[in-house]
C-alpha cells in the first residue's frame, strides 16, 4: 500500500470534523451515521466514532488508505463527501447589536484614546482586545457603547454584543450559549449551529477570519468566560467590560474612574438644565459628594434637583456604601407603598428579567398596577428596561432592594414572595409545554389540572418558553434551595418542549441537572426519577457529552425498572440505542432496540401506555433498520424499514414517513441502485414540502443528485475528490 497523500488525508479529516459538528439537526445525525456505516464496511469492523482531531485523523487514514486500494470504496467515499455531508449554507449577515450610546456623554478622553490606539494597531497575529474596567455605575458599559457607536465606520461587517452578567453564577451565559447567539446573528441557521462548544468556537472564528467587526462582551466575570469568544482575526476588535482587570487575559487594560467635579456639574446641567442646577445651588455640593463622580448616580439624581432637598431622612444611605446604593436609597424613599413593595420583592432572586404578570403574583397586586410600577421604577433608574416590556435590576441596585426586603418584609415574607414567583413560573411552564407538545405523556398532576395555555400555535408556545428560559432555570434552583422537590421535578418536566423543539440545551442544563439531582436524592426508583434522568441525558447527548449521557440513561432504565414502568424503561433503553448509533456502535445499538421492543411486549392491553405501543414499535423498527444498515445487513434493514414505512403511511404521519423513505433511499444508494432510490427520494420530498422541513429537504436534494446520472464522478483524481463539497 502506498503512502497516504497528506492533502487527501487533511480533506477527509476536515470532512469528518464538519460531519461531526453538523449533528445539531436530524439530517446531520443521519449523515454522521452514514459515515460510520461506511467506515465499518471499509475496515471490516466497528470503529468508534472519533472525538477530537487525533481520532479524526486516524479514521481518515483508514478511509484514505482503503480508497487508494479500491476504486469501489473511493467512489463510496466520494458519494458520502459530496452528497451527505452535514454542513449548512454559508453564513451571511451584518449584525448591529450594540446598544445605543447615552445622549449626553462627558469627558473620557483618556480611555477613548487608548481604545483608538489598540484598534489602530497593525496586525501582528495577536488578538486586538481591550478591557474597560471600573466599579459599578462608573460608566464602563456606556463608554463601550459610545466608542462603538462613534467608530462604527471602522467595522463595516457589524457589531456583536452580549451581556455576560446573567441572573446569577448558575444562570450567567456560558461560552456555548454566547457562541450560539453570535452564530445565529451572523446568519447561521439554528439547525446548523454545532452542538459541541469546540465546534462552535471553530465555526465562529472561521466566519470572522475575513471580517472587520467589533465584539463587545459586557459585564465579564473572568478570563475563562471570554477566552473562547476572542479571535486573532486582524479585522476584529474585542472590547471587554468588567469590574476589574481580568487576570490571565492578554489585553490592553483601560481603567475608568469617576468624573471630576467639573465634568459632573456639566453632565447634571445637560441632564436637568441650567435653571434646575441654579435652583439646587445650596444642595449641589452634597449631591456631588453622594454621586462621587458616578455617571449612573448623576443621571438618577438629576430629576430631583428642582424638586426639593436631596438626601436626609431616616433611611439616608451612608456614603461608604457607594454612589449607586446611595441614589437607590434616595429614589426608594420617594416611592409609594405599592411600588416600593414591588421593588423589594422582585429582587429576592437574580431573575434574568421580569414581566408584569410574575411581578403581580410575587407582590400580590393587580397586573395592571404591576406594569405601571415597573415603568415608574425604570424611570427612576431603579430598573433597566430590556425593550420588550420586561425589566431587570443592576446588581448593586438589586443588593439594595434585597436588603430593604429583609429589613421590611422579614424572612417569612421574603420566602413567601419567592414561593409565589416559583409557583407562577411552574404553572406558566406547564401550560406552555402542554400547548407546545400535546401528544406527549405527562407525569406532573398540573397538566391535567391546567390544560394547555392559550397560544396561537405550537410555535408561539415554544417561543414563550424560550423567552422565560433563564427565569425557569432560576425558579428550579430556587425550588431546590427551598426544599420544594416536587416543584423542581414538575418544572423540569415542563422544559421538554423547549429542549426538543428549541434546542436551548446549554441554557437549560443547570435546571436539568437539578432535576436529576433532586430525583436521585428524594425519589429514586420512580417514574419521576426516570423522566428527570432521560431529559438530562437528552441534553447531554445533544451537547456531545456522551459519557455522562450514558450514565444517566443507564440510571434512568434502572429507576424505571424499580418503578415497574415498562414504557419509561423502554424509552430509556431506546435512547441509549440512539446514543450508540451516534457513537458508530451499531451492534450494541441493535441490542438496545431489541431490548426496548421486548419491554413493550410487557405492556398489556389495559396497562398504562398501551395506546402508544404500536407507534413506539414502529419507531423501533426504523431504529433497528438504521443499526442493521450500519452493520451491512441490508436485506434485514430493508425489511425493518419497510414495516415502519407502512405504519407511518397508514397513520398519516408525513414527517416520519419521509424519514423512513430517506433511510430506504440511502439503502438503495449503498447498493448502487440509483433508479430504485430516486422515487423514494421524490416521495419523501413531496411529503416534506408541506412540513417546512428545510434542513431535511436540503439533505434530500443531495441524495437526489446522487440518483441522477453524471452527478458524481466515476473516478477520483489521485484516489480522492479534489475539494470538499459545497454545503447543502
XYZ file of C-alpha atoms in Angstrom:
728
model
C 0.000 0.000 0.000
C 1.406 3.377 -0.964
C 1.839 6.359 1.309
C -1.272 8.397 2.123
C -1.421 11.726 0.345
C -1.235 14.363 3.160
C -3.592 16.715 1.317
C -6.165 13.988 0.851
C -5.841 12.989 4.481
C -6.438 16.577 5.560
C -9.541 16.830 3.374
C -11.117 13.683 4.771
C -10.183 14.737 8.314
C -11.848 18.094 7.699
C -14.923 16.344 6.321
C -15.179 14.176 9.449
C -14.908 17.308 11.580
C -17.657 19.043 9.586
C -19.898 15.972 9.721
C -19.471 15.632 13.483
C -20.125 19.324 14.007
C -23.304 19.143 11.940
C -25.277 16.932 14.313
C -27.471 19.785 15.526
C -30.228 18.589 13.193
C -31.808 15.349 12.033
C -30.076 15.417 8.655
C -26.709 15.947 10.313
C -27.196 12.973 12.622
C -28.225 10.863 9.627
C -25.093 11.884 7.694
C -22.903 11.021 10.684
C -24.428 7.538 10.907
C -23.878 7.102 7.159
C -20.188 7.883 7.574
C -19.987 5.449 10.489
C -21.529 2.666 8.428
C -19.112 3.341 5.576
C -16.145 3.201 7.954
C -17.354 -0.103 9.411
C -17.750 -1.652 5.953
C -14.413 -0.340 4.725
C -12.473 -1.554 7.759
C -14.474 -4.739 8.268
C -15.312 -3.977 11.892
C -16.965 -1.315 14.029
C -14.773 1.724 14.618
C -15.766 4.049 17.474
C -16.873 7.487 16.329
C -13.888 9.817 16.533
C -13.740 12.516 19.170
C -11.100 15.180 18.697
C -8.604 15.922 15.955
C -6.258 12.984 16.597
C -9.049 10.400 16.373
C -10.475 12.043 13.234
C -7.056 11.850 11.576
C -6.806 8.160 12.488
C -10.213 7.338 10.977
C -9.442 9.488 7.930
C -6.248 7.499 7.412
C -8.248 4.266 7.311
C -10.669 5.704 4.744
C -7.968 7.197 2.550
C -5.891 4.036 2.544
C -8.879 1.914 1.534
C -9.948 4.429 -1.118
C -6.475 4.279 -2.673
C -6.663 0.484 -2.707
C -10.218 0.062 -4.005
C -11.930 2.192 -6.715
C -15.290 0.984 -5.373
C -14.540 2.315 -1.901
C -13.169 5.501 -3.423
C -16.493 6.096 -5.181
C -18.389 5.345 -1.965
C -16.284 7.869 -0.075
C -16.814 10.432 -2.840
C -20.590 9.908 -2.638
C -20.642 10.448 1.094
C -18.433 13.528 0.958
C -20.242 15.137 -1.959
C -23.853 14.420 -1.094
C -24.291 13.536 2.537
C -22.205 15.998 4.483
C -23.636 17.776 7.465
C -22.651 21.355 6.693
C -25.015 24.233 6.319
C -25.313 27.116 3.918
C -22.689 29.813 4.002
C -23.484 32.329 6.676
C -24.122 35.917 5.648
C -25.224 38.643 7.992
C -24.261 42.097 9.175
C -25.242 42.206 12.850
C -25.829 45.567 14.505
C -26.292 44.539 18.129
C -24.550 47.311 20.064
C -26.931 49.266 22.347
C -27.244 52.997 21.726
C -24.881 55.396 23.448
C -26.093 57.735 26.185
C -27.496 61.023 24.876
C -25.160 63.149 26.988
C -21.609 61.858 27.248
C -18.945 63.752 29.175
C -15.136 63.554 29.259
C -13.389 60.118 28.963
C -10.792 61.453 26.519
C -8.018 59.307 28.004
C -9.838 55.940 27.802
C -11.145 56.757 24.325
C -7.603 57.445 23.114
C -6.394 54.093 24.485
C -9.203 52.288 22.643
C -8.298 54.117 19.435
C -4.682 53.051 19.818
C -5.495 49.356 20.254
C -7.981 49.386 17.379
C -5.360 51.042 15.129
C -2.613 48.551 15.999
C -1.166 46.898 12.919
C -1.983 43.175 12.568
C 0.744 41.094 14.205
C -1.045 37.783 14.829
C -2.179 38.800 18.313
C -5.859 39.427 19.064
C -6.925 43.050 19.378
C -8.504 43.121 22.843
C -9.146 45.851 25.396
C -10.675 45.522 28.879
C -12.618 48.510 30.204
C -12.842 48.154 33.973
C -14.253 50.170 36.849
C -16.704 49.980 39.781
C -20.472 49.680 39.436
C -22.158 52.738 37.952
C -18.931 54.357 36.767
C -19.935 54.131 33.101
C -17.774 51.355 31.646
C -20.610 49.958 29.521
C -21.665 53.457 28.425
C -18.082 54.153 27.359
C -18.028 50.966 25.269
C -21.328 51.896 23.611
C -20.132 55.437 22.934
C -16.830 54.344 21.376
C -18.502 51.583 19.345
C -21.125 53.966 18.000
C -18.582 56.665 17.219
C -16.286 54.208 15.414
C -18.952 52.237 13.541
C -17.259 53.105 10.257
C -14.249 51.025 11.248
C -16.443 47.915 11.305
C -18.467 47.595 8.084
C -19.255 43.948 8.897
C -21.148 44.926 12.022
C -21.032 44.673 15.805
C -21.729 41.725 18.073
C -22.816 42.411 21.645
C -23.722 40.221 24.592
C -24.303 40.803 28.300
C -22.425 38.134 30.260
C -23.946 39.153 33.576
C -26.889 36.758 33.674
C -29.061 36.488 36.736
C -26.546 34.557 38.842
C -23.414 32.465 38.519
C -25.627 29.458 37.750
C -27.589 31.196 35.008
C -24.926 33.509 33.552
C -24.428 32.834 29.827
C -21.763 30.226 29.106
C -19.377 30.423 26.171
C -21.531 27.833 24.390
C -24.667 29.951 24.844
C -22.981 33.147 23.664
C -21.449 31.416 20.650
C -24.852 30.085 19.636
C -26.274 33.612 19.929
C -23.439 35.076 17.850
C -23.594 32.384 15.158
C -27.323 32.922 14.741
C -26.780 36.680 14.380
C -24.067 36.031 11.806
C -26.622 34.211 9.674
C -26.011 30.577 10.587
C -29.395 28.778 10.662
C -30.250 27.348 14.085
C -30.244 23.796 12.734
C -26.619 24.205 11.628
C -25.187 25.543 14.887
C -22.797 22.790 16.058
C -23.732 21.080 19.332
C -20.234 20.980 20.839
C -18.674 24.187 22.149
C -15.333 23.383 20.498
C -17.019 23.187 17.096
C -18.890 26.430 17.759
C -15.571 28.131 18.539
C -14.078 26.833 15.289
C -17.047 27.979 13.215
C -17.177 31.379 14.914
C -13.506 32.057 14.303
C -13.763 30.838 10.714
C -16.669 33.169 9.996
C -14.808 36.147 11.473
C -11.482 35.435 9.792
C -12.024 37.880 6.909
C -14.381 40.367 8.548
C -13.957 43.828 10.053
C -16.158 43.574 13.100
C -16.457 44.785 16.719
C -17.278 42.314 19.505
C -18.407 43.795 22.841
C -18.559 41.467 25.861
C -20.317 43.327 28.675
C -20.128 42.535 32.407
C -17.499 39.806 32.002
C -16.698 37.856 35.167
C -13.440 36.098 34.288
C -10.885 35.478 31.578
C -12.155 31.907 31.211
C -15.634 33.213 30.387
C -14.447 35.361 27.477
C -11.413 33.480 26.138
C -13.395 31.221 23.722
C -15.023 34.368 22.266
C -11.751 36.030 21.261
C -10.272 35.684 17.794
C -6.964 36.779 16.303
C -8.641 37.816 13.044
C -6.902 41.088 12.047
C -10.135 42.967 11.368
C -11.839 42.044 14.643
C -11.592 44.175 17.799
C -12.905 42.660 21.051
C -13.948 45.083 23.774
C -14.472 43.519 27.202
C -16.268 45.360 30.016
C -15.595 44.201 33.572
C -15.488 45.395 37.161
C -11.747 44.709 37.420
C -8.823 43.687 35.178
C -9.223 40.032 34.171
C -6.234 38.002 35.306
C -4.949 35.740 32.582
C -6.412 37.685 29.674
C -3.820 39.124 27.277
C -5.382 42.529 26.670
C -4.898 46.259 26.995
C -6.458 47.352 30.284
C -8.297 50.670 30.354
C -9.247 51.957 33.798
C -12.425 54.051 34.009
C -12.595 56.311 37.049
C -15.045 58.859 38.460
C -15.846 62.098 36.686
C -14.248 65.235 38.008
C -16.493 67.747 39.784
C -16.310 69.963 36.703
C -17.470 67.175 34.378
C -20.083 66.011 36.896
C -21.556 69.524 37.020
C -21.556 69.683 33.227
C -23.423 66.355 32.994
C -26.015 67.477 35.563
C -26.544 70.698 33.636
C -27.105 68.783 30.400
C -29.494 66.363 32.090
C -31.517 68.712 34.326
C -30.965 72.098 32.699
C -29.008 75.066 33.989
C -32.032 76.598 35.718
C -32.529 73.445 37.814
C -28.836 73.482 38.642
C -29.144 77.078 39.816
C -32.213 76.250 41.926
C -30.313 73.433 43.632
C -27.216 75.546 44.285
C -27.410 75.012 48.051
C -27.666 71.214 47.903
C -25.424 70.716 44.876
C -22.240 70.041 46.883
C -23.950 67.238 48.820
C -25.363 65.793 45.581
C -21.928 65.762 44.014
C -20.496 64.176 47.152
C -23.134 61.434 47.213
C -22.730 60.727 43.489
C -18.919 60.529 43.788
C -18.366 61.046 40.069
C -20.603 58.133 39.049
C -22.462 58.895 35.792
C -25.235 56.474 36.781
C -25.737 58.208 40.113
C -25.699 61.637 38.497
C -28.344 60.581 35.972
C -30.501 59.154 38.739
C -30.173 62.285 40.886
C -30.758 64.820 38.090
C -34.611 64.728 38.213
C -34.574 65.600 41.933
C -32.525 68.791 41.660
C -35.556 71.015 41.159
C -37.929 69.128 43.496
C -36.502 69.875 46.886
C -33.710 68.771 49.219
C -31.850 65.633 48.232
C -30.817 63.162 50.891
C -31.620 63.167 54.585
C -34.451 61.316 56.288
C -34.263 58.196 58.421
C -33.195 55.941 55.542
C -30.297 58.047 54.255
C -27.627 55.705 52.995
C -24.142 56.379 54.425
C -21.530 57.416 51.900
C -19.257 54.327 52.331
C -21.997 52.245 50.727
C -21.174 53.764 47.345
C -22.929 56.140 44.952
C -25.180 53.549 43.257
C -26.672 52.388 46.519
C -26.879 55.949 47.779
C -29.029 57.081 44.867
C -31.046 53.852 45.020
C -31.941 54.751 48.602
C -32.778 58.309 47.568
C -35.155 57.051 44.879
C -36.599 54.323 47.101
C -37.639 56.688 49.886
C -39.734 58.632 47.359
C -41.729 55.592 46.193
C -45.333 54.879 47.070
C -46.059 51.791 49.160
C -47.042 49.533 46.247
C -44.091 50.439 44.011
C -41.729 50.076 46.976
C -43.112 46.582 47.707
C -42.668 45.554 44.074
C -39.125 46.959 44.068
C -38.224 44.937 47.158
C -39.871 41.627 46.389
C -38.796 41.444 42.764
C -35.168 41.453 43.881
C -35.169 38.314 46.006
C -33.807 36.058 43.260
C -31.489 37.028 40.399
C -34.202 36.757 37.752
C -32.862 37.478 34.270
C -35.745 39.933 33.661
C -39.264 40.461 34.978
C -42.628 40.995 33.338
C -45.803 42.380 34.872
C -47.546 39.009 35.282
C -44.933 37.371 37.501
C -44.381 40.607 39.445
C -48.121 40.815 40.118
C -48.088 37.272 41.510
C -44.956 37.888 43.563
C -46.150 41.133 45.171
C -49.862 40.176 45.233
C -51.030 43.197 43.276
C -53.161 43.526 40.117
C -51.201 43.006 36.896
C -52.023 46.488 35.555
C -50.665 48.038 38.752
C -47.536 45.927 38.456
C -46.971 47.127 34.903
C -47.300 50.780 35.921
C -44.979 50.290 38.900
C -42.308 48.653 36.755
C -42.387 51.584 34.335
C -42.080 54.016 37.259
C -39.109 52.112 38.698
C -37.389 52.228 35.318
C -37.978 55.978 35.056
C -36.305 56.391 38.444
C -33.286 54.312 37.287
C -34.103 51.575 39.810
C -34.740 49.119 36.964
C -33.487 48.842 33.389
C -35.957 48.248 30.567
C -34.972 45.404 28.242
C -37.138 46.884 25.482
C -39.750 44.110 25.346
C -41.988 45.063 28.246
C -39.634 43.438 30.741
C -37.239 44.895 33.288
C -34.127 43.915 35.214
C -32.038 45.150 38.133
C -28.490 46.405 38.115
C -26.579 44.128 40.534
C -25.788 46.939 43.013
C -29.390 48.169 42.946
C -30.711 44.639 43.450
C -28.466 44.297 46.507
C -30.047 47.445 47.947
C -33.576 46.217 47.215
C -32.816 42.812 48.741
C -31.558 44.406 51.945
C -34.655 46.585 52.082
C -36.823 43.474 51.718
C -35.004 41.677 54.513
C -35.436 44.739 56.735
C -39.073 45.492 55.957
C -40.656 42.174 54.928
C -38.743 39.775 57.146
C -37.539 36.274 56.394
C -41.029 34.780 56.232
C -42.342 37.494 53.912
C -39.370 37.138 51.587
C -39.689 33.352 51.460
C -43.405 33.603 50.700
C -42.739 36.052 47.855
C -40.146 33.757 46.255
C -42.542 30.828 46.609
C -45.262 32.763 44.792
C -42.858 33.576 41.962
C -41.699 29.966 41.670
C -45.303 28.756 41.591
C -46.135 31.262 38.858
C -43.242 30.030 36.705
C -44.256 26.400 37.270
C -47.847 26.980 36.151
C -46.696 29.092 33.210
C -44.249 26.392 32.070
C -46.780 23.557 32.367
C -49.376 25.352 30.232
C -46.843 26.415 27.599
C -45.230 22.969 27.444
C -48.648 21.304 27.111
C -49.623 23.648 24.271
C -46.296 23.072 22.501
C -46.346 19.265 22.716
C -49.865 17.978 23.326
C -49.134 14.377 22.277
C -46.566 13.676 24.997
C -47.482 11.633 28.043
C -47.162 13.528 31.332
C -46.336 12.728 34.935
C -46.971 16.040 36.731
C -50.554 16.442 38.014
C -50.758 20.095 36.929
C -51.057 19.104 33.268
C -54.488 17.619 33.880
C -55.484 20.470 36.190
C -54.377 23.400 33.995
C -54.515 22.127 30.434
C -52.702 23.867 27.557
C -52.176 27.621 27.562
C -53.986 29.933 25.117
C -51.266 30.139 22.458
C -51.870 30.775 18.788
C -49.968 27.639 17.795
C -47.217 25.318 18.990
C -44.506 27.682 17.799
C -45.859 30.519 19.923
C -45.871 28.270 22.996
C -42.257 27.232 22.399
C -41.262 30.880 21.907
C -42.854 31.759 25.259
C -40.856 29.042 26.997
C -37.629 30.185 25.364
C -38.265 33.806 26.383
C -38.523 32.727 30.035
C -35.776 30.077 29.894
C -33.385 31.907 32.224
C -36.109 32.553 34.792
C -37.345 28.965 34.611
C -33.838 27.765 35.410
C -33.685 30.185 38.334
C -37.121 29.005 39.535
C -35.905 25.407 39.555
C -32.791 26.360 41.526
C -34.900 28.366 43.995
C -37.311 25.463 44.466
C -34.376 23.124 45.112
C -32.906 25.568 47.649
C -36.274 25.842 49.415
C -36.679 22.055 49.573
C -39.688 22.033 47.227
C -38.575 18.911 45.441
C -41.874 18.123 43.734
C -41.878 21.624 42.247
C -38.329 21.077 40.946
C -39.340 17.934 39.077
C -42.626 19.301 37.738
C -40.922 22.432 36.405
C -38.117 20.428 34.792
C -40.662 18.134 33.140
C -42.271 21.249 31.652
C -38.985 22.181 29.935
C -39.216 19.264 27.499
C -40.783 21.153 24.595
C -38.090 23.848 24.872
C -35.454 21.106 24.791
C -36.949 19.158 21.929
C -38.138 21.975 19.675
C -35.904 24.941 20.513
C -32.634 23.165 21.242
C -31.578 25.504 24.060
C -29.913 22.639 25.915
C -26.947 24.616 27.231
C -29.216 27.273 28.770
C -31.438 24.692 30.483
C -28.638 22.407 31.636
C -28.406 23.753 35.244
C -32.131 23.093 35.745
C -31.936 19.642 34.168
C -29.050 18.734 36.440
C -31.051 19.982 39.422
C -33.989 17.797 38.366
C -31.852 14.658 38.096
C -30.057 15.517 41.340
C -33.313 16.086 43.218
C -34.970 12.928 41.917
C -31.897 10.839 42.676
C -31.866 12.037 46.276
C -35.555 12.204 47.114
C -37.470 9.811 44.860
C -35.056 7.220 43.403
C -36.577 4.246 41.670
C -39.649 6.157 40.492
C -41.097 7.206 37.160
C -40.217 10.783 38.037
C -36.549 9.884 38.557
C -36.512 8.097 35.215
C -38.042 11.092 33.443
C -35.590 13.546 35.020
C -32.592 11.447 34.013
C -33.812 10.936 30.437
C -34.346 14.686 29.993
C -30.851 15.424 31.284
C -29.367 12.687 29.113
C -31.103 14.074 26.024
C -29.469 17.469 26.578
C -26.098 15.876 27.246
C -26.351 13.853 24.037
C -27.119 16.988 22.038
C -24.143 18.736 23.655
C -21.861 15.767 22.809
C -21.236 14.878 26.454
C -21.731 11.205 25.695
C -20.167 9.555 28.746
C -22.357 11.419 31.207
C -25.402 10.898 28.970
C -24.798 7.143 29.027
C -24.580 7.084 32.821
C -27.863 8.969 33.124
C -29.663 6.682 30.660
C -28.487 3.546 32.459
C -29.631 5.050 35.757
C -32.968 6.036 34.172
C -33.546 2.480 32.960
C -32.831 1.231 36.479
C -35.246 3.744 38.021
C -38.000 2.751 35.595
C -37.343 -0.934 36.246
C -37.662 -0.432 40.004
C -40.879 1.504 39.405
C -42.265 -1.311 37.231
C -42.817 1.161 34.401
C -42.186 -0.736 31.167
C -42.949 2.210 28.885
C -40.489 4.521 30.625
C -37.825 1.836 30.752
C -38.269 1.156 27.024
C -37.805 4.897 26.353
C -34.561 4.962 28.350
C -33.177 1.869 26.605
C -34.246 3.187 23.182
C -32.471 6.477 23.930
C -29.344 4.550 24.865
C -29.548 2.809 21.491
C -29.738 6.171 19.728
C -26.629 7.244 21.593
C -24.897 4.067 20.415
C -25.841 4.861 16.801
C -24.201 8.255 17.147
C -21.096 6.576 18.518
C -20.996 4.190 15.498
C -21.559 1.260 17.864
C -24.143 -0.389 15.632
C -24.250 -3.833 17.233
C -24.822 -2.536 20.788
C -27.394 -0.110 19.342
C -29.284 -3.012 17.758
C -29.228 -4.862 21.070
C -30.734 -1.823 22.826
C -33.548 -1.582 20.274
C -34.278 -5.301 20.594
C -34.390 -4.950 24.381
C -36.728 -1.953 24.150
C -39.040 -3.911 21.847
C -39.118 -6.743 24.362
C -40.091 -4.295 27.100
C -43.037 -3.116 25.016
C -44.257 -6.727 24.948
C -44.816 -6.483 28.703
C -47.446 -3.754 28.336
C -50.877 -5.368 28.340
C -53.976 -4.007 26.561
C -55.268 -2.456 29.781
C -51.909 -1.171 31.056
C -50.704 2.408 31.150
C -49.220 3.321 27.785
C -50.888 0.547 25.787
C -52.182 3.015 23.192
C -48.619 4.185 22.492
C -47.172 0.730 21.823
C -47.852 0.439 18.037
C -46.192 3.769 17.291
C -43.298 3.077 19.662
C -42.747 -0.264 17.965
C -42.777 1.354 14.517
C -40.059 3.758 15.650
C -38.041 0.820 16.934
C -38.389 -0.897 13.543
C -36.875 2.203 11.969
C -34.070 2.399 14.513
C -33.251 -1.276 14.017
C -33.154 -0.722 10.283
C -30.587 2.032 10.785
C -28.440 -0.157 13.025
C -28.643 -3.097 10.587
C -27.602 -0.814 7.747
C -24.550 0.252 9.731
C -23.696 -3.437 10.149
C -24.017 -4.023 6.391
C -27.068 -6.302 6.792
C -29.008 -4.517 4.071
C -31.785 -7.065 3.424
C -32.776 -7.187 7.089
C -32.543 -3.422 7.287
C -34.907 -3.014 4.347
C -37.465 -5.341 5.932
C -37.481 -3.361 9.176
C -37.700 -0.028 7.393
C -40.496 -1.215 5.113
C -42.529 -2.261 8.171
C -42.021 1.162 9.747
C -42.950 2.893 6.480
C -46.278 1.078 6.252
C -47.226 2.011 9.808
C -46.439 5.703 9.369
C -48.165 5.807 5.981
C -51.319 4.309 7.447
C -51.259 6.629 10.475
C -50.800 9.718 8.290
C -47.515 10.832 9.879
C -45.901 12.601 6.941
C -42.673 13.531 8.665
C -41.881 10.054 9.991
C -42.912 8.504 6.671
C -40.452 10.797 4.899
C -37.686 9.906 7.340
C -38.131 6.201 6.674
C -38.294 6.793 2.907
C -34.976 8.619 3.198
C -33.483 5.623 5.046
C -34.692 3.298 2.277
C -33.293 5.582 -0.434
C -29.892 5.512 1.240
C -30.021 1.721 1.343
C -30.604 1.663 -2.410
C -27.719 4.055 -2.981
C -25.478 1.849 -0.849
C -26.293 -0.910 -3.356
C -25.626 1.468 -6.302
C -29.338 1.220 -7.232
C -29.861 4.844 -8.276
C -33.034 4.106 -10.210
C -34.596 2.449 -7.169
C -33.568 5.252 -4.829
C -34.925 8.150 -6.902
C -38.698 7.519 -6.468
C -38.194 7.108 -2.718
C -36.437 10.469 -2.587
C -39.175 12.114 -4.665
C -41.923 10.751 -2.415
C -40.093 12.000 0.684
C -39.690 15.446 -0.879
C -43.405 15.610 -1.699
C -44.318 14.779 1.897
C -41.883 17.212 3.481
C -42.762 20.114 1.209
C -45.820 20.567 3.432
C -43.852 20.276 6.680
C -41.491 23.267 6.320
C -38.582 20.860 6.906
C -35.915 22.884 5.131
C -32.898 21.036 6.517
C -34.241 17.634 5.585
C -35.217 18.887 2.138
C -31.658 20.145 1.602
C -30.387 16.727 2.576
C -32.784 15.052 0.151
C -31.561 17.363 -2.610
C -28.094 15.895 -2.074
C -29.483 12.359 -2.306
C -31.401 13.241 -5.460
C -28.167 14.460 -7.065
C -26.612 11.076 -6.381
C -29.555 9.337 -8.055
C -29.112 11.222 -11.348
C -26.539 10.098 -13.959
C -23.431 12.239 -14.209
C -23.890 13.939 -10.837
C -20.946 12.139 -9.198
C -17.527 11.359 -10.695
C -16.907 7.777 -11.766
C -13.357 8.053 -10.519
C -11.436 10.354 -8.265
C -8.314 12.252 -9.190
C -5.473 10.750 -7.151
C -7.989 8.456 -5.493
C -9.949 11.195 -3.706
C -12.124 14.205 -4.510
C -10.204 17.341 -5.368
C -12.057 19.570 -2.871
C -14.507 19.466 -0.053
C -18.124 19.541 -1.225
C -20.222 22.663 -1.155
C -22.536 22.634 1.833
C -26.177 21.858 1.036
